């Protein structure tokens, strides 16, 4: 499906990738990120939560720091060293002004030309309902791009020292059921697998198989399949 999609616009040098949870950016998006950072582009990550409600049997106060550390290692594996956590509550993120303000602040801080966000749509495709946190963070991000450029919205951000930023040219949505473009990740899937496998505690709790085996299966599935051309699809706005 993705083989006929045109390449992503490349008129950018700084990207900010935003997601709800540690691990959201590691299911294929990280292969594109690896290609970008290797080409000299800069990429920062913002995670709305610490994913503290993500490990069955592990209390949030233990899981949060663990998942934050795993995300930092996972990001570093694909050349991302600027990783920020907003501290919204995992599992009950609400799409509203608080989230929009927090995201607008991060967009003004990072001043990206490209914003990457995980899927804001109701489903990942037929029969696969998306989660409330993903929908909320995705939709709030699409709104916050406009907020970041408007001096009269969230005026307190100006007081905090965050000047407006209207330089976002494209918002690209990962794992959308309506992809419009794709990134060639030939040669970058192995590092993406290594990156996802850094979520060791999280993946181990989900599946008894070795984490690298799990990571390999998922990354190949989300990047065009074992035998297909290695591509990561995105839905592009702007
Ligand atoms: Zn998630």
Tab-separated table of C-alpha atoms and ligand atoms in Angstrom:
chain	number	residue	atom	x	y	z
A	1	UNK	CA	0.000	0.000	0.000
A	2	UNK	CA	2.753	2.390	0.931
A	3	UNK	CA	4.963	1.772	-2.086
A	4	UNK	CA	3.110	4.246	-4.281
A	5	UNK	CA	3.119	7.066	-1.755
A	6	UNK	CA	5.285	10.113	-2.511
A	7	UNK	CA	8.225	10.951	-0.261
A	8	UNK	CA	7.808	13.292	2.686
A	9	UNK	CA	8.673	16.961	2.084
A	10	UNK	CA	12.329	17.521	2.979
A	11	UNK	CA	12.357	21.308	3.380
A	12	UNK	CA	13.124	21.109	7.080
A	13	UNK	CA	16.074	20.696	9.436
A	14	UNK	CA	14.471	20.444	12.890
A	15	UNK	CA	11.706	18.054	13.896
A	16	UNK	CA	9.741	17.649	17.089
A	17	UNK	CA	8.081	14.267	17.583
A	18	UNK	CA	5.192	14.190	20.044
A	19	UNK	CA	3.474	11.124	21.465
A	20	UNK	CA	1.364	10.080	24.412
A	21	UNK	CA	3.545	7.303	25.813
A	22	UNK	CA	7.095	6.007	25.937
A	23	UNK	CA	7.213	3.364	23.134
A	24	UNK	CA	4.678	5.075	20.809
A	25	UNK	CA	7.447	6.450	18.587
A	26	UNK	CA	9.298	3.147	18.454
A	27	UNK	CA	6.878	1.176	16.287
A	28	UNK	CA	8.431	2.179	12.986
A	29	UNK	CA	8.573	5.958	13.358
A	30	UNK	CA	11.991	5.478	14.906
A	31	UNK	CA	13.301	4.016	11.631
A	32	UNK	CA	12.475	7.315	9.923
A	33	UNK	CA	14.010	9.222	12.826
A	34	UNK	CA	17.220	7.198	12.507
A	35	UNK	CA	17.440	8.103	8.825
A	36	UNK	CA	16.832	11.771	9.586
A	37	UNK	CA	19.387	12.119	12.386
A	38	UNK	CA	21.991	10.249	10.349
A	39	UNK	CA	21.444	12.835	7.598
A	40	UNK	CA	22.228	15.633	10.060
A	41	UNK	CA	18.702	16.725	10.918
A	42	UNK	CA	17.876	17.371	14.541
A	43	UNK	CA	14.970	15.591	16.232
A	44	UNK	CA	13.541	16.135	19.720
A	45	UNK	CA	10.915	14.058	21.501
A	46	UNK	CA	8.087	15.139	23.790
A	47	UNK	CA	6.064	12.517	25.635
A	48	UNK	CA	2.813	13.662	27.213
A	49	UNK	CA	3.002	10.957	29.919
A	50	UNK	CA	5.645	8.731	31.470
A	51	UNK	CA	3.628	5.656	30.578
A	52	UNK	CA	3.303	4.850	34.242
A	53	UNK	CA	0.047	2.930	33.811
A	54	UNK	CA	1.522	0.694	31.135
A	55	UNK	CA	2.938	-2.308	32.995
A	56	UNK	CA	0.470	-4.731	34.583
A	57	UNK	CA	1.521	-5.625	38.127
A	58	UNK	CA	3.980	-2.732	38.436
A	59	UNK	CA	2.744	0.307	40.386
A	60	UNK	CA	2.854	3.646	38.553
A	61	UNK	CA	5.441	5.106	40.937
A	62	UNK	CA	7.829	2.328	39.922
A	63	UNK	CA	6.829	2.037	36.272
A	64	UNK	CA	7.066	5.776	35.508
A	65	UNK	CA	10.810	6.232	36.114
A	66	UNK	CA	11.512	2.851	34.519
A	67	UNK	CA	9.649	3.711	31.353
A	68	UNK	CA	11.200	7.179	31.208
A	69	UNK	CA	14.669	5.613	31.318
A	70	UNK	CA	13.729	3.069	28.662
A	71	UNK	CA	12.425	5.845	26.408
A	72	UNK	CA	15.618	7.870	26.780
A	73	UNK	CA	17.698	4.816	25.816
A	74	UNK	CA	15.385	4.068	22.933
A	75	UNK	CA	15.628	7.639	21.645
A	76	UNK	CA	19.414	7.696	21.993
A	77	UNK	CA	19.617	4.576	19.812
A	78	UNK	CA	18.240	6.616	16.879
A	79	UNK	CA	20.231	9.773	17.579
A	80	UNK	CA	17.707	11.660	19.731
A	81	UNK	CA	19.088	13.115	22.953
A	82	UNK	CA	16.505	15.807	23.732
A	83	UNK	CA	13.588	13.962	25.363
A	84	UNK	CA	11.042	15.747	27.538
A	85	UNK	CA	8.139	14.374	29.570
A	86	UNK	CA	5.114	16.559	30.296
A	87	UNK	CA	3.782	14.485	33.175
A	88	UNK	CA	0.157	14.149	32.133
A	89	UNK	CA	-1.498	11.119	33.736
A	90	UNK	CA	-1.125	7.979	31.707
A	91	UNK	CA	-4.420	6.459	30.598
A	92	UNK	CA	-6.551	9.505	31.356
A	93	UNK	CA	-5.034	12.200	29.141
A	94	UNK	CA	-7.698	14.688	28.168
A	95	UNK	CA	-7.774	16.792	25.036
A	96	UNK	CA	-8.150	20.295	26.400
A	97	UNK	CA	-6.535	23.628	27.029
A	98	UNK	CA	-3.967	22.346	29.550
A	99	UNK	CA	-2.616	19.849	27.055
A	100	UNK	CA	-2.701	22.353	24.185
A	101	UNK	CA	-0.817	24.900	26.294
A	102	UNK	CA	1.830	22.363	27.284
A	103	UNK	CA	2.302	21.277	23.681
A	104	UNK	CA	2.363	24.855	22.365
A	105	UNK	CA	5.102	25.591	24.923
A	106	UNK	CA	7.186	22.667	23.635
A	107	UNK	CA	6.685	23.687	19.998
A	108	UNK	CA	7.838	27.228	20.858
A	109	UNK	CA	10.812	25.793	22.745
A	110	UNK	CA	11.946	23.412	19.978
A	111	UNK	CA	11.051	25.693	17.031
A	112	UNK	CA	10.654	22.822	14.547
A	113	UNK	CA	9.756	23.029	10.877
A	114	UNK	CA	8.357	19.478	11.034
A	115	UNK	CA	6.105	18.102	13.776
A	116	UNK	CA	5.614	14.344	13.990
A	117	UNK	CA	2.703	13.050	16.021
A	118	UNK	CA	1.207	9.648	16.643
A	119	UNK	CA	-2.185	8.766	15.252
A	120	UNK	CA	-4.972	11.144	16.268
A	121	UNK	CA	-7.707	9.326	14.392
A	122	UNK	CA	-10.339	7.081	15.956
A	123	UNK	CA	-8.864	3.871	14.556
A	124	UNK	CA	-5.615	2.462	13.201
A	125	UNK	CA	-7.702	0.914	10.429
A	126	UNK	CA	-10.864	-1.153	10.170
A	127	UNK	CA	-11.634	-2.895	13.448
A	128	UNK	CA	-8.734	-1.440	15.481
A	129	UNK	CA	-9.917	1.267	17.876
A	130	UNK	CA	-7.249	3.794	18.856
A	131	UNK	CA	-6.678	4.697	22.507
A	132	UNK	CA	-8.047	7.797	24.238
A	133	UNK	CA	-4.558	9.081	25.095
A	134	UNK	CA	-3.377	8.769	21.488
A	135	UNK	CA	-6.448	10.538	20.127
A	136	UNK	CA	-6.166	13.330	22.677
A	137	UNK	CA	-2.448	13.967	22.167
A	138	UNK	CA	-2.718	13.739	18.397
A	139	UNK	CA	-5.611	16.156	18.099
A	140	UNK	CA	-4.187	18.572	20.680
A	141	UNK	CA	-0.874	18.603	18.806
A	142	UNK	CA	-2.572	19.504	15.531
A	143	UNK	CA	-4.256	22.392	17.361
A	144	UNK	CA	-1.156	23.417	19.323
A	145	UNK	CA	0.796	24.064	16.123
A	146	UNK	CA	-1.548	26.988	15.484
A	147	UNK	CA	-1.464	28.041	19.138
A	148	UNK	CA	2.339	28.166	19.059
A	149	UNK	CA	2.185	30.878	16.425
A	150	UNK	CA	-0.497	33.044	18.001
A	151	UNK	CA	0.725	35.620	20.496
A	152	UNK	CA	-2.781	36.116	21.882
A	153	UNK	CA	-3.382	32.468	22.698
A	154	UNK	CA	-1.802	31.299	25.972
A	155	UNK	CA	-0.319	34.723	26.681
A	156	UNK	CA	1.276	33.280	29.814
A	157	UNK	CA	3.754	31.464	27.584
A	158	UNK	CA	5.138	34.829	26.490
A	159	UNK	CA	5.539	35.731	30.166
A	160	UNK	CA	7.453	32.483	30.639
A	161	UNK	CA	9.819	33.542	27.871
A	162	UNK	CA	8.466	31.440	25.011
A	163	UNK	CA	8.111	33.643	21.958
A	164	UNK	CA	5.724	32.582	19.213
A	165	UNK	CA	6.837	30.121	16.557
A	166	UNK	CA	5.050	30.019	13.213
A	167	UNK	CA	7.711	28.034	11.426
A	168	UNK	CA	6.014	24.627	11.390
A	169	UNK	CA	5.607	23.735	7.725
A	170	UNK	CA	4.269	20.207	8.054
A	171	UNK	CA	2.603	18.035	10.664
A	172	UNK	CA	3.019	14.360	9.847
A	173	UNK	CA	0.918	11.712	11.550
A	174	UNK	CA	2.435	8.299	12.191
A	175	UNK	CA	0.381	5.102	12.035
A	176	UNK	CA	-2.556	6.940	10.477
A	177	UNK	CA	-5.166	4.842	8.687
A	178	UNK	CA	-5.016	7.458	5.899
A	179	UNK	CA	-1.330	7.750	4.907
A	180	UNK	CA	-0.445	10.183	2.140
A	181	UNK	CA	3.370	10.006	2.074
A	182	UNK	CA	6.152	7.603	3.061
A	183	UNK	CA	9.767	7.689	4.196
A	184	UNK	CA	12.258	5.246	2.705
A	185	UNK	CA	13.900	3.505	5.670
A	186	UNK	CA	16.045	1.069	3.748
A	187	UNK	CA	18.977	0.246	5.996
A	188	UNK	CA	17.379	1.710	9.123
A	189	UNK	CA	15.166	-1.079	10.350
A	190	UNK	CA	17.845	-2.845	12.380
A	191	UNK	CA	18.545	0.226	14.472
A	192	UNK	CA	14.799	0.732	14.886
A	193	UNK	CA	14.535	-2.815	16.221
A	194	UNK	CA	17.385	-2.133	18.653
A	195	UNK	CA	15.628	1.071	19.694
A	196	UNK	CA	12.274	-0.623	20.360
A	197	UNK	CA	14.008	-3.434	22.253
A	198	UNK	CA	15.224	-0.856	24.790
A	199	UNK	CA	11.672	-1.002	26.184
A	200	UNK	CA	12.751	-4.163	27.929
A	201	UNK	CA	10.570	-4.050	31.051
A	202	UNK	CA	7.516	-2.960	29.086
A	203	UNK	CA	7.834	-5.593	26.359
A	204	UNK	CA	8.749	-8.368	28.802
A	205	UNK	CA	5.530	-7.744	30.704
A	206	UNK	CA	3.500	-8.028	27.488
A	207	UNK	CA	5.031	-11.145	25.960
A	208	UNK	CA	7.400	-13.838	27.265
A	209	UNK	CA	9.363	-14.022	23.995
A	210	UNK	CA	12.796	-12.322	23.857
A	211	UNK	CA	12.374	-8.575	23.406
A	212	UNK	CA	14.496	-8.429	20.258
A	213	UNK	CA	12.321	-11.084	18.651
A	214	UNK	CA	9.186	-9.097	19.524
A	215	UNK	CA	10.737	-5.841	18.355
A	216	UNK	CA	11.843	-7.334	15.058
A	217	UNK	CA	8.378	-8.699	14.315
A	218	UNK	CA	6.661	-5.389	15.068
A	219	UNK	CA	9.108	-3.095	13.282
A	220	UNK	CA	9.103	-5.233	10.130
A	221	UNK	CA	5.294	-5.264	10.186
A	222	UNK	CA	5.043	-1.481	10.482
A	223	UNK	CA	7.728	-0.697	7.913
A	224	UNK	CA	6.528	-2.569	4.863
A	225	UNK	CA	6.954	-6.229	5.834
A	226	UNK	CA	9.929	-8.568	5.719
A	227	UNK	CA	10.055	-8.783	1.925
A	228	UNK	CA	8.575	-5.447	0.924
A	229	UNK	CA	10.345	-2.141	0.411
A	230	UNK	CA	11.209	-0.594	3.768
A	231	UNK	CA	8.832	2.336	4.121
A	232	UNK	CA	7.224	4.240	6.984
A	233	UNK	CA	3.901	5.812	5.983
A	234	UNK	CA	2.662	9.156	7.303
A	235	UNK	CA	-0.426	11.297	6.840
A	236	UNK	CA	0.785	14.809	6.058
A	237	UNK	CA	-0.976	18.040	7.026
A	238	UNK	CA	0.384	21.204	5.512
B	1	LIG	ZN1	0.657	4.540	23.360
